[in-house]
Short mmCIF file of N, CA and C in Angstrom, two decimals:
data_model
loop_
_atom_site.label_atom_id
_atom_site.label_comp_id
_atom_site.label_asym_id
_atom_site.label_seq_id
_atom_site.Cartn_x
_atom_site.Cartn_y
_atom_site.Cartn_z
N UNK A 1 143.63 130.22 150.07
CA UNK A 1 143.80 129.81 148.70
C UNK A 1 145.11 129.05 148.54
N UNK A 2 146.17 129.50 149.18
CA UNK A 2 147.47 128.83 149.06
C UNK A 2 147.38 127.38 149.54
N UNK A 3 146.59 127.14 150.58
CA UNK A 3 146.45 125.79 151.11
C UNK A 3 145.77 124.87 150.11
N UNK A 4 144.92 125.40 149.26
CA UNK A 4 144.24 124.58 148.26
C UNK A 4 145.18 124.16 147.14
N UNK A 5 146.21 124.95 146.89
CA UNK A 5 147.13 124.63 145.79
C UNK A 5 147.97 123.41 146.09
N UNK A 6 148.19 123.11 147.37
CA UNK A 6 149.00 121.95 147.74
C UNK A 6 148.35 120.64 147.35
N UNK A 7 147.05 120.52 147.58
CA UNK A 7 146.32 119.33 147.20
C UNK A 7 146.41 118.19 148.18
N UNK A 8 147.14 118.33 149.29
CA UNK A 8 147.27 117.26 150.27
C UNK A 8 147.51 117.85 151.65
N UNK A 9 147.32 117.01 152.65
CA UNK A 9 147.66 117.38 154.01
C UNK A 9 146.52 118.03 154.78
N UNK A 10 146.82 118.31 156.05
CA UNK A 10 145.79 118.83 156.95
C UNK A 10 145.39 120.26 156.58
N UNK A 11 146.35 121.07 156.10
CA UNK A 11 146.00 122.43 155.68
C UNK A 11 145.04 122.39 154.49
N UNK A 12 145.30 121.50 153.58
CA UNK A 12 144.42 121.33 152.41
C UNK A 12 143.02 120.93 152.85
N UNK A 13 142.94 119.95 153.74
CA UNK A 13 141.63 119.48 154.23
C UNK A 13 140.88 120.61 154.95
N UNK A 14 141.60 121.37 155.77
CA UNK A 14 140.98 122.48 156.50
C UNK A 14 140.51 123.56 155.54
N UNK A 15 141.32 123.87 154.53
CA UNK A 15 140.93 124.89 153.53
C UNK A 15 139.71 124.42 152.75
N UNK A 16 139.67 123.14 152.40
CA UNK A 16 138.51 122.60 151.68
C UNK A 16 137.25 122.66 152.54
N UNK A 17 137.39 122.34 153.81
CA UNK A 17 136.25 122.39 154.72
C UNK A 17 135.70 123.81 154.84
N UNK A 18 136.59 124.78 155.02
CA UNK A 18 136.16 126.18 155.13
C UNK A 18 135.53 126.67 153.83
N UNK A 19 136.14 126.32 152.71
CA UNK A 19 135.59 126.73 151.42
C UNK A 19 134.24 126.07 151.19
N UNK A 20 134.12 124.81 151.54
CA UNK A 20 132.84 124.12 151.36
C UNK A 20 131.74 124.79 152.18
N UNK A 21 132.04 125.18 153.40
CA UNK A 21 131.05 125.88 154.24
C UNK A 21 130.60 127.17 153.57
N UNK A 22 131.54 127.93 153.01
CA UNK A 22 131.20 129.16 152.30
C UNK A 22 130.34 128.85 151.08
N UNK A 23 130.73 127.83 150.32
CA UNK A 23 129.98 127.46 149.10
C UNK A 23 128.57 127.00 149.44
N UNK A 24 128.40 126.29 150.54
CA UNK A 24 127.06 125.85 150.96
C UNK A 24 126.20 127.07 151.28
N UNK A 25 126.76 128.05 151.99
CA UNK A 25 125.99 129.26 152.31
C UNK A 25 125.56 129.99 151.04
N UNK A 26 126.48 130.12 150.10
CA UNK A 26 126.16 130.80 148.83
C UNK A 26 125.10 130.01 148.08
N UNK A 27 125.28 128.70 148.00
CA UNK A 27 124.32 127.84 147.28
C UNK A 27 122.94 127.90 147.94
N UNK A 28 122.90 127.89 149.27
CA UNK A 28 121.61 127.97 149.98
C UNK A 28 120.91 129.29 149.65
N UNK A 29 121.65 130.38 149.65
CA UNK A 29 121.05 131.67 149.30
C UNK A 29 120.47 131.62 147.89
N UNK A 30 121.23 131.06 146.95
CA UNK A 30 120.78 130.98 145.56
C UNK A 30 119.55 130.10 145.40
N UNK A 31 119.57 128.90 145.99
CA UNK A 31 118.42 128.00 145.79
C UNK A 31 117.17 128.52 146.47
N UNK A 32 117.31 129.17 147.62
CA UNK A 32 116.13 129.72 148.28
C UNK A 32 115.60 130.95 147.55
N UNK A 33 116.49 131.66 146.88
CA UNK A 33 116.06 132.80 146.08
C UNK A 33 115.37 132.34 144.80
N UNK A 34 115.93 131.32 144.16
CA UNK A 34 115.44 130.90 142.85
C UNK A 34 114.55 129.66 142.88
N UNK A 35 114.60 128.89 143.94
CA UNK A 35 113.88 127.62 144.02
C UNK A 35 112.38 127.69 143.77
N UNK A 36 111.67 128.66 144.38
CA UNK A 36 110.22 128.71 144.15
C UNK A 36 109.83 128.84 142.68
N UNK A 37 110.65 129.53 141.91
CA UNK A 37 110.37 129.66 140.47
C UNK A 37 110.39 128.30 139.79
N UNK A 38 111.22 127.40 140.31
CA UNK A 38 111.35 126.06 139.74
C UNK A 38 110.47 125.03 140.47
N UNK A 39 109.64 125.53 141.38
CA UNK A 39 108.72 124.68 142.15
C UNK A 39 109.46 123.63 142.97
N UNK A 40 110.53 124.06 143.60
CA UNK A 40 111.30 123.19 144.48
C UNK A 40 111.26 123.81 145.87
N UNK A 41 111.06 122.98 146.87
CA UNK A 41 111.03 123.51 148.23
C UNK A 41 111.49 122.43 149.20
N UNK A 42 111.62 122.83 150.45
CA UNK A 42 111.93 121.91 151.54
C UNK A 42 113.28 121.22 151.42
N UNK A 43 113.31 119.94 151.81
CA UNK A 43 114.56 119.20 151.83
C UNK A 43 115.22 119.09 150.46
N UNK A 44 114.41 119.14 149.42
CA UNK A 44 114.95 119.07 148.07
C UNK A 44 115.87 120.26 147.78
N UNK A 45 115.47 121.45 148.24
CA UNK A 45 116.31 122.65 148.07
C UNK A 45 117.62 122.49 148.83
N UNK A 46 117.53 122.01 150.04
CA UNK A 46 118.71 121.81 150.86
C UNK A 46 119.67 120.83 150.20
N UNK A 47 119.13 119.72 149.70
CA UNK A 47 119.94 118.72 149.02
C UNK A 47 120.59 119.30 147.77
N UNK A 48 119.82 120.05 147.00
CA UNK A 48 120.33 120.64 145.78
C UNK A 48 121.48 121.61 146.09
N UNK A 49 121.34 122.39 147.14
CA UNK A 49 122.38 123.35 147.53
C UNK A 49 123.67 122.61 147.93
N UNK A 50 123.54 121.54 148.69
CA UNK A 50 124.72 120.79 149.11
C UNK A 50 125.39 120.10 147.92
N UNK A 51 124.60 119.59 146.99
CA UNK A 51 125.18 118.98 145.78
C UNK A 51 125.93 120.03 144.97
N UNK A 52 125.32 121.19 144.80
CA UNK A 52 125.96 122.27 144.03
C UNK A 52 127.26 122.70 144.70
N UNK A 53 127.26 122.83 146.02
CA UNK A 53 128.46 123.24 146.75
C UNK A 53 129.56 122.20 146.61
N UNK A 54 129.21 120.92 146.72
CA UNK A 54 130.21 119.86 146.60
C UNK A 54 130.80 119.83 145.19
N UNK A 55 129.94 119.94 144.18
CA UNK A 55 130.42 119.94 142.80
C UNK A 55 131.28 121.18 142.52
N UNK A 56 130.87 122.31 143.06
CA UNK A 56 131.66 123.54 142.87
C UNK A 56 133.03 123.40 143.53
N UNK A 57 133.07 122.80 144.72
CA UNK A 57 134.35 122.59 145.41
C UNK A 57 135.28 121.72 144.57
N UNK A 58 134.72 120.68 143.96
CA UNK A 58 135.55 119.81 143.11
C UNK A 58 136.08 120.57 141.90
N UNK A 59 135.24 121.38 141.29
CA UNK A 59 135.68 122.17 140.13
C UNK A 59 136.76 123.18 140.52
N UNK A 60 136.55 123.83 141.67
CA UNK A 60 137.52 124.83 142.13
C UNK A 60 138.86 124.15 142.41
N UNK A 61 138.83 123.01 143.10
CA UNK A 61 140.08 122.30 143.41
C UNK A 61 140.78 121.88 142.12
N UNK A 62 140.00 121.51 141.13
CA UNK A 62 140.58 121.09 139.85
C UNK A 62 141.16 122.29 139.07
N UNK A 63 140.55 123.46 139.21
CA UNK A 63 140.95 124.62 138.41
C UNK A 63 141.71 125.67 139.21
N UNK A 64 142.15 125.33 140.40
CA UNK A 64 142.79 126.31 141.28
C UNK A 64 144.02 126.94 140.62
N UNK A 65 144.70 126.21 139.76
CA UNK A 65 145.88 126.75 139.08
C UNK A 65 145.52 127.87 138.11
N UNK A 66 144.25 127.91 137.68
CA UNK A 66 143.81 128.94 136.73
C UNK A 66 143.47 130.27 137.42
N UNK A 67 143.39 130.26 138.76
CA UNK A 67 143.08 131.50 139.47
C UNK A 67 144.24 132.46 139.34
N UNK A 68 143.97 133.62 138.73
CA UNK A 68 145.02 134.60 138.45
C UNK A 68 145.08 135.72 139.49
N UNK A 69 144.09 135.84 140.31
CA UNK A 69 144.09 136.90 141.30
C UNK A 69 143.53 138.21 140.80
N UNK A 70 142.84 138.19 139.64
CA UNK A 70 142.24 139.42 139.11
C UNK A 70 141.08 139.90 139.98
N UNK A 71 140.49 138.99 140.72
CA UNK A 71 139.40 139.30 141.64
C UNK A 71 139.70 138.59 142.96
N UNK A 72 138.89 138.87 143.96
CA UNK A 72 139.05 138.15 145.22
C UNK A 72 138.78 136.67 144.98
N UNK A 73 139.43 135.81 145.72
CA UNK A 73 139.24 134.37 145.56
C UNK A 73 137.78 133.98 145.80
N UNK A 74 137.16 134.60 146.79
CA UNK A 74 135.76 134.26 147.09
C UNK A 74 134.83 134.66 145.94
N UNK A 75 135.16 135.74 145.26
CA UNK A 75 134.37 136.15 144.09
C UNK A 75 134.52 135.13 142.97
N UNK A 76 135.73 134.67 142.78
CA UNK A 76 136.01 133.65 141.77
C UNK A 76 135.26 132.36 142.11
N UNK A 77 135.30 131.95 143.38
CA UNK A 77 134.64 130.72 143.83
C UNK A 77 133.12 130.86 143.74
N UNK A 78 132.62 132.05 144.03
CA UNK A 78 131.18 132.33 143.97
C UNK A 78 130.62 131.96 142.59
N UNK A 79 131.36 132.32 141.56
CA UNK A 79 130.91 132.03 140.19
C UNK A 79 130.68 130.54 139.98
N UNK A 80 131.58 129.72 140.50
CA UNK A 80 131.45 128.27 140.32
C UNK A 80 130.18 127.74 140.97
N UNK A 81 129.91 128.16 142.18
CA UNK A 81 128.74 127.62 142.88
C UNK A 81 127.44 128.13 142.26
N UNK A 82 127.42 129.36 141.81
CA UNK A 82 126.21 129.90 141.17
C UNK A 82 125.93 129.15 139.85
N UNK A 83 126.98 128.87 139.09
CA UNK A 83 126.81 128.09 137.86
C UNK A 83 126.31 126.68 138.16
N UNK A 84 126.82 126.07 139.22
CA UNK A 84 126.36 124.73 139.60
C UNK A 84 124.90 124.76 140.03
N UNK A 85 124.50 125.77 140.78
CA UNK A 85 123.10 125.90 141.19
C UNK A 85 122.21 126.05 139.96
N UNK A 86 122.62 126.91 139.03
CA UNK A 86 121.83 127.12 137.81
C UNK A 86 121.67 125.82 137.04
N UNK A 87 122.75 125.11 136.88
CA UNK A 87 122.71 123.85 136.15
C UNK A 87 121.80 122.84 136.84
N UNK A 88 121.92 122.73 138.14
CA UNK A 88 121.12 121.74 138.87
C UNK A 88 119.64 122.12 138.88
N UNK A 89 119.33 123.40 139.03
CA UNK A 89 117.93 123.82 138.98
C UNK A 89 117.32 123.53 137.62
N UNK A 90 118.06 123.82 136.57
CA UNK A 90 117.54 123.57 135.23
C UNK A 90 117.34 122.08 134.98
N UNK A 91 118.31 121.29 135.38
CA UNK A 91 118.17 119.84 135.19
C UNK A 91 117.03 119.29 136.02
N UNK A 92 116.93 119.77 137.26
CA UNK A 92 115.84 119.30 138.12
C UNK A 92 114.49 119.65 137.51
N UNK A 93 114.36 120.89 137.07
CA UNK A 93 113.09 121.32 136.50
C UNK A 93 112.75 120.48 135.28
N UNK A 94 113.73 120.24 134.45
CA UNK A 94 113.49 119.48 133.23
C UNK A 94 113.06 118.06 133.56
N UNK A 95 113.70 117.44 134.56
CA UNK A 95 113.37 116.06 134.91
C UNK A 95 111.99 115.92 135.52
N UNK A 96 111.58 116.89 136.33
CA UNK A 96 110.31 116.75 137.04
C UNK A 96 109.18 117.56 136.42
N UNK A 97 109.49 118.35 135.40
CA UNK A 97 108.42 119.18 134.85
C UNK A 97 107.36 118.31 134.21
N UNK A 98 106.16 118.71 134.41
CA UNK A 98 105.02 118.00 133.86
C UNK A 98 104.82 118.50 132.44
N UNK A 99 104.56 117.60 131.51
CA UNK A 99 104.41 118.02 130.13
C UNK A 99 103.09 118.74 129.90
N UNK A 100 102.24 118.76 130.89
CA UNK A 100 100.99 119.51 130.78
C UNK A 100 101.12 120.82 131.54
N UNK A 101 100.61 121.87 130.96
CA UNK A 101 100.53 123.13 131.68
C UNK A 101 99.23 123.12 132.46
N UNK A 102 99.24 123.67 133.67
CA UNK A 102 98.01 123.81 134.43
C UNK A 102 97.15 124.87 133.76
N UNK A 103 95.84 124.71 133.89
CA UNK A 103 94.91 125.69 133.31
C UNK A 103 95.19 127.07 133.89
N UNK A 104 95.53 127.13 135.17
CA UNK A 104 95.83 128.42 135.78
C UNK A 104 97.05 129.07 135.14
N UNK A 105 98.06 128.27 134.79
CA UNK A 105 99.25 128.83 134.14
C UNK A 105 98.90 129.36 132.75
N UNK A 106 98.09 128.60 132.02
CA UNK A 106 97.67 129.06 130.69
C UNK A 106 96.80 130.31 130.83
N UNK A 107 95.99 130.35 131.86
CA UNK A 107 95.08 131.48 132.03
C UNK A 107 95.82 132.77 132.36
N UNK A 108 97.05 132.68 132.85
CA UNK A 108 97.79 133.89 133.19
C UNK A 108 98.18 134.68 131.95
N UNK A 109 98.22 134.04 130.80
CA UNK A 109 98.61 134.74 129.57
C UNK A 109 97.69 135.92 129.30
N UNK A 110 96.36 135.75 129.21
CA UNK A 110 95.52 136.91 128.95
C UNK A 110 95.35 137.81 130.17
N UNK A 111 95.50 137.28 131.37
CA UNK A 111 95.29 138.08 132.57
C UNK A 111 96.26 139.26 132.66
N UNK A 112 97.43 139.13 132.10
CA UNK A 112 98.44 140.17 132.19
C UNK A 112 98.24 141.28 131.17
N UNK A 113 97.33 141.10 130.23
CA UNK A 113 97.27 142.03 129.11
C UNK A 113 96.33 143.21 129.34
N UNK A 114 95.43 143.15 130.32
CA UNK A 114 94.51 144.26 130.57
C UNK A 114 93.50 144.45 129.45
N UNK A 115 93.02 143.38 128.84
CA UNK A 115 92.08 143.48 127.72
C UNK A 115 90.63 143.39 128.22
N UNK A 116 89.71 143.77 127.36
CA UNK A 116 88.29 143.75 127.73
C UNK A 116 87.79 142.31 127.86
N UNK A 117 86.61 142.10 128.49
CA UNK A 117 86.11 140.74 128.75
C UNK A 117 85.92 139.88 127.49
N UNK A 118 85.44 140.45 126.40
CA UNK A 118 85.25 139.66 125.18
C UNK A 118 86.61 139.21 124.64
N UNK A 119 87.53 140.12 124.57
CA UNK A 119 88.87 139.77 124.12
C UNK A 119 89.51 138.76 125.07
N UNK A 120 89.25 138.95 126.34
CA UNK A 120 89.76 138.01 127.34
C UNK A 120 89.20 136.61 127.09
N UNK A 121 87.92 136.52 126.80
CA UNK A 121 87.28 135.24 126.52
C UNK A 121 87.90 134.58 125.28
N UNK A 122 88.09 135.37 124.23
CA UNK A 122 88.70 134.84 123.01
C UNK A 122 90.14 134.38 123.29
N UNK A 123 90.86 135.16 124.06
CA UNK A 123 92.23 134.79 124.41
C UNK A 123 92.24 133.50 125.23
N UNK A 124 91.29 133.39 126.14
CA UNK A 124 91.20 132.18 126.97
C UNK A 124 90.89 130.96 126.10
N UNK A 125 90.00 131.13 125.12
CA UNK A 125 89.71 130.03 124.19
C UNK A 125 90.95 129.64 123.40
N UNK A 126 91.71 130.64 122.96
CA UNK A 126 92.93 130.37 122.21
C UNK A 126 93.95 129.64 123.07
N UNK A 127 94.07 130.06 124.31
CA UNK A 127 95.00 129.40 125.22
C UNK A 127 94.60 127.95 125.43
N UNK A 128 93.32 127.71 125.63
CA UNK A 128 92.82 126.34 125.82
C UNK A 128 93.05 125.51 124.56
N UNK A 129 92.81 126.10 123.39
CA UNK A 129 93.04 125.39 122.14
C UNK A 129 94.54 125.08 121.96
N UNK A 130 95.39 126.02 122.34
CA UNK A 130 96.84 125.79 122.24
C UNK A 130 97.26 124.67 123.19
N UNK A 131 96.72 124.67 124.40
CA UNK A 131 97.04 123.60 125.36
C UNK A 131 96.61 122.25 124.81
N UNK A 132 95.40 122.19 124.27
CA UNK A 132 94.92 120.94 123.69
C UNK A 132 95.77 120.52 122.50
N UNK A 133 96.18 121.48 121.68
CA UNK A 133 97.01 121.16 120.52
C UNK A 133 98.36 120.59 120.96
N UNK A 134 98.93 121.14 122.02
CA UNK A 134 100.20 120.61 122.54
C UNK A 134 100.01 119.15 122.95
N UNK A 135 98.87 118.87 123.57
CA UNK A 135 98.60 117.50 124.05
C UNK A 135 98.28 116.53 122.93
N UNK A 136 97.60 116.99 121.88
CA UNK A 136 97.10 116.06 120.87
C UNK A 136 97.88 116.07 119.55
N UNK A 137 98.43 117.20 119.15
CA UNK A 137 99.06 117.29 117.84
C UNK A 137 100.54 116.93 117.85
N UNK A 138 101.19 117.06 118.99
CA UNK A 138 102.63 116.84 119.04
C UNK A 138 102.96 115.41 119.44
N UNK A 139 104.08 114.92 118.91
CA UNK A 139 104.57 113.61 119.36
C UNK A 139 105.10 113.78 120.79
N UNK A 140 105.34 112.68 121.45
CA UNK A 140 105.84 112.74 122.83
C UNK A 140 107.17 113.50 122.89
N UNK A 141 108.05 113.26 121.93
CA UNK A 141 109.35 113.93 121.90
C UNK A 141 109.17 115.43 121.66
N UNK A 142 108.30 115.80 120.70
CA UNK A 142 108.04 117.21 120.42
C UNK A 142 107.45 117.89 121.65
N UNK A 143 106.52 117.23 122.31
CA UNK A 143 105.88 117.79 123.51
C UNK A 143 106.92 117.99 124.60
N UNK A 144 107.81 117.01 124.77
CA UNK A 144 108.86 117.09 125.78
C UNK A 144 109.78 118.28 125.51
N UNK A 145 110.23 118.42 124.28
CA UNK A 145 111.14 119.52 123.92
C UNK A 145 110.41 120.86 123.99
N UNK A 146 109.21 120.93 123.42
CA UNK A 146 108.44 122.18 123.41
C UNK A 146 108.18 122.66 124.84
N UNK A 147 107.72 121.76 125.69
CA UNK A 147 107.41 122.13 127.07
C UNK A 147 108.66 122.59 127.81
N UNK A 148 109.76 121.89 127.62
CA UNK A 148 111.00 122.28 128.29
C UNK A 148 111.46 123.66 127.84
N UNK A 149 111.43 123.90 126.52
CA UNK A 149 111.87 125.20 125.99
C UNK A 149 110.95 126.32 126.47
N UNK A 150 109.64 126.09 126.43
CA UNK A 150 108.68 127.11 126.88
C UNK A 150 108.88 127.42 128.36
N UNK A 151 109.28 126.42 129.13
CA UNK A 151 109.50 126.61 130.56
C UNK A 151 110.89 127.14 130.89
N UNK A 152 111.68 127.47 129.86
CA UNK A 152 112.94 128.14 130.10
C UNK A 152 114.15 127.25 130.32
N UNK A 153 114.04 125.96 130.04
CA UNK A 153 115.20 125.10 130.18
C UNK A 153 116.23 125.50 129.11
N UNK A 154 117.46 125.80 129.50
CA UNK A 154 118.47 126.19 128.52
C UNK A 154 118.70 125.09 127.49
N UNK A 155 118.91 125.49 126.24
CA UNK A 155 119.07 124.51 125.16
C UNK A 155 120.27 123.59 125.41
N UNK A 156 121.35 124.13 125.96
CA UNK A 156 122.52 123.28 126.22
C UNK A 156 122.18 122.19 127.22
N UNK A 157 121.44 122.54 128.27
CA UNK A 157 121.04 121.56 129.28
C UNK A 157 120.12 120.53 128.67
N UNK A 158 119.15 120.99 127.90
CA UNK A 158 118.19 120.09 127.27
C UNK A 158 118.90 119.16 126.29
N UNK A 159 119.80 119.70 125.49
CA UNK A 159 120.54 118.87 124.53
C UNK A 159 121.36 117.80 125.25
N UNK A 160 121.97 118.18 126.36
CA UNK A 160 122.76 117.23 127.14
C UNK A 160 121.86 116.13 127.71
N UNK A 161 120.74 116.52 128.28
CA UNK A 161 119.83 115.56 128.89
C UNK A 161 119.24 114.61 127.86
N UNK A 162 118.96 115.10 126.68
CA UNK A 162 118.36 114.28 125.63
C UNK A 162 119.41 113.61 124.73
N UNK A 163 120.68 113.87 125.04
CA UNK A 163 121.79 113.31 124.26
C UNK A 163 121.63 113.64 122.78
N UNK A 164 121.45 114.93 122.51
CA UNK A 164 121.30 115.41 121.14
C UNK A 164 122.06 116.72 121.02
N UNK A 165 121.78 117.50 119.98
CA UNK A 165 122.46 118.79 119.83
C UNK A 165 121.43 119.89 119.60
N UNK A 166 121.92 121.13 119.61
CA UNK A 166 121.02 122.28 119.47
C UNK A 166 120.28 122.26 118.14
N UNK A 167 120.97 121.88 117.06
CA UNK A 167 120.31 121.86 115.75
C UNK A 167 119.13 120.90 115.72
N UNK A 168 119.29 119.75 116.34
CA UNK A 168 118.18 118.79 116.40
C UNK A 168 117.03 119.36 117.22
N UNK A 169 117.34 120.10 118.28
CA UNK A 169 116.29 120.73 119.09
C UNK A 169 115.58 121.83 118.29
N UNK A 170 116.35 122.62 117.53
CA UNK A 170 115.74 123.64 116.69
C UNK A 170 114.78 123.01 115.69
N UNK A 171 115.19 121.91 115.08
CA UNK A 171 114.36 121.22 114.11
C UNK A 171 113.09 120.68 114.78
N UNK A 172 113.23 120.10 115.96
CA UNK A 172 112.08 119.59 116.70
C UNK A 172 111.11 120.72 117.02
N UNK A 173 111.65 121.87 117.45
CA UNK A 173 110.78 123.02 117.76
C UNK A 173 110.11 123.55 116.50
N UNK A 174 110.83 123.60 115.40
CA UNK A 174 110.25 124.06 114.14
C UNK A 174 109.08 123.17 113.75
N UNK A 175 109.29 121.86 113.80
CA UNK A 175 108.22 120.91 113.46
C UNK A 175 107.05 121.02 114.43
N UNK A 176 107.34 121.20 115.71
CA UNK A 176 106.27 121.32 116.71
C UNK A 176 105.44 122.58 116.46
N UNK A 177 106.11 123.71 116.20
CA UNK A 177 105.37 124.96 115.93
C UNK A 177 104.52 124.83 114.67
N UNK A 178 105.06 124.15 113.67
CA UNK A 178 104.32 123.94 112.43
C UNK A 178 103.04 123.13 112.68
N UNK A 179 103.17 122.06 113.47
CA UNK A 179 102.01 121.23 113.81
C UNK A 179 100.98 122.02 114.63
N UNK A 180 101.48 122.79 115.61
CA UNK A 180 100.57 123.58 116.45
C UNK A 180 99.82 124.61 115.62
N UNK A 181 100.54 125.28 114.74
CA UNK A 181 99.90 126.28 113.87
C UNK A 181 98.82 125.62 113.00
N UNK A 182 99.14 124.48 112.39
CA UNK A 182 98.17 123.77 111.54
C UNK A 182 96.93 123.37 112.36
N UNK A 183 97.15 122.90 113.57
CA UNK A 183 96.03 122.49 114.43
C UNK A 183 95.17 123.70 114.80
N UNK A 184 95.79 124.82 115.11
CA UNK A 184 95.03 126.02 115.48
C UNK A 184 94.30 126.62 114.29
N UNK A 185 94.87 126.50 113.11
CA UNK A 185 94.17 126.94 111.88
C UNK A 185 92.98 126.03 111.63
N UNK A 186 93.19 124.72 111.74
CA UNK A 186 92.11 123.75 111.50
C UNK A 186 90.96 123.92 112.48
N UNK A 187 91.27 124.33 113.71
CA UNK A 187 90.21 124.52 114.71
C UNK A 187 89.57 125.91 114.63
N UNK A 188 90.07 126.76 113.72
CA UNK A 188 89.48 128.08 113.52
C UNK A 188 89.99 129.14 114.48
N UNK A 189 91.03 128.85 115.23
CA UNK A 189 91.56 129.82 116.20
C UNK A 189 92.60 130.75 115.59
N UNK A 190 93.18 130.36 114.45
CA UNK A 190 94.11 131.22 113.71
C UNK A 190 93.68 131.23 112.25
N UNK A 191 94.01 132.33 111.58
CA UNK A 191 93.72 132.37 110.16
C UNK A 191 94.92 131.88 109.38
N UNK A 192 94.69 131.26 108.26
CA UNK A 192 95.77 130.72 107.44
C UNK A 192 96.63 131.84 106.87
N UNK A 193 96.06 133.03 106.68
CA UNK A 193 96.80 134.16 106.11
C UNK A 193 97.79 134.74 107.10
N UNK A 194 97.47 134.75 108.40
CA UNK A 194 98.29 135.41 109.39
C UNK A 194 99.39 134.60 109.83
#
């Protein structure tokens, strides 16, 4: 850690190299643990881990003066790389996510509930109607925001990517839910009273 505070010379370069190797290992563990959830695999995971490690190293070098020694240095550094992995996974998912849900993904909703076959059929119809409503009733922007939020993209990441703010996203989601509800009522899948 002391070698990183200098900011120059061979000791600094050696410390950065050793820290980068550690950060890559941590990032690789994180992306391989979390990557399948985001539908990322192969060389893409490896690239994402190396990007996260490099960005974390830059942040650590920039903030090294803030390290107070309350925890081990590696624990402090670990936080930076995990945050970078989280950010990159979320951004990657948002950029490559398909605005359509697969029928199998929609079908998992009733499968988890343990309901009888008739209820299952009704639930499946509702899921299909909701999927169609997302495709037909929402504007492209509403569909983009709705799909990203449903898929777990953090609002801060989404707001940054869309160059907007959380309030605008809340309003977009409110309008999208209103349109979806109206479409499902019009198709007879929801009652106007409920």
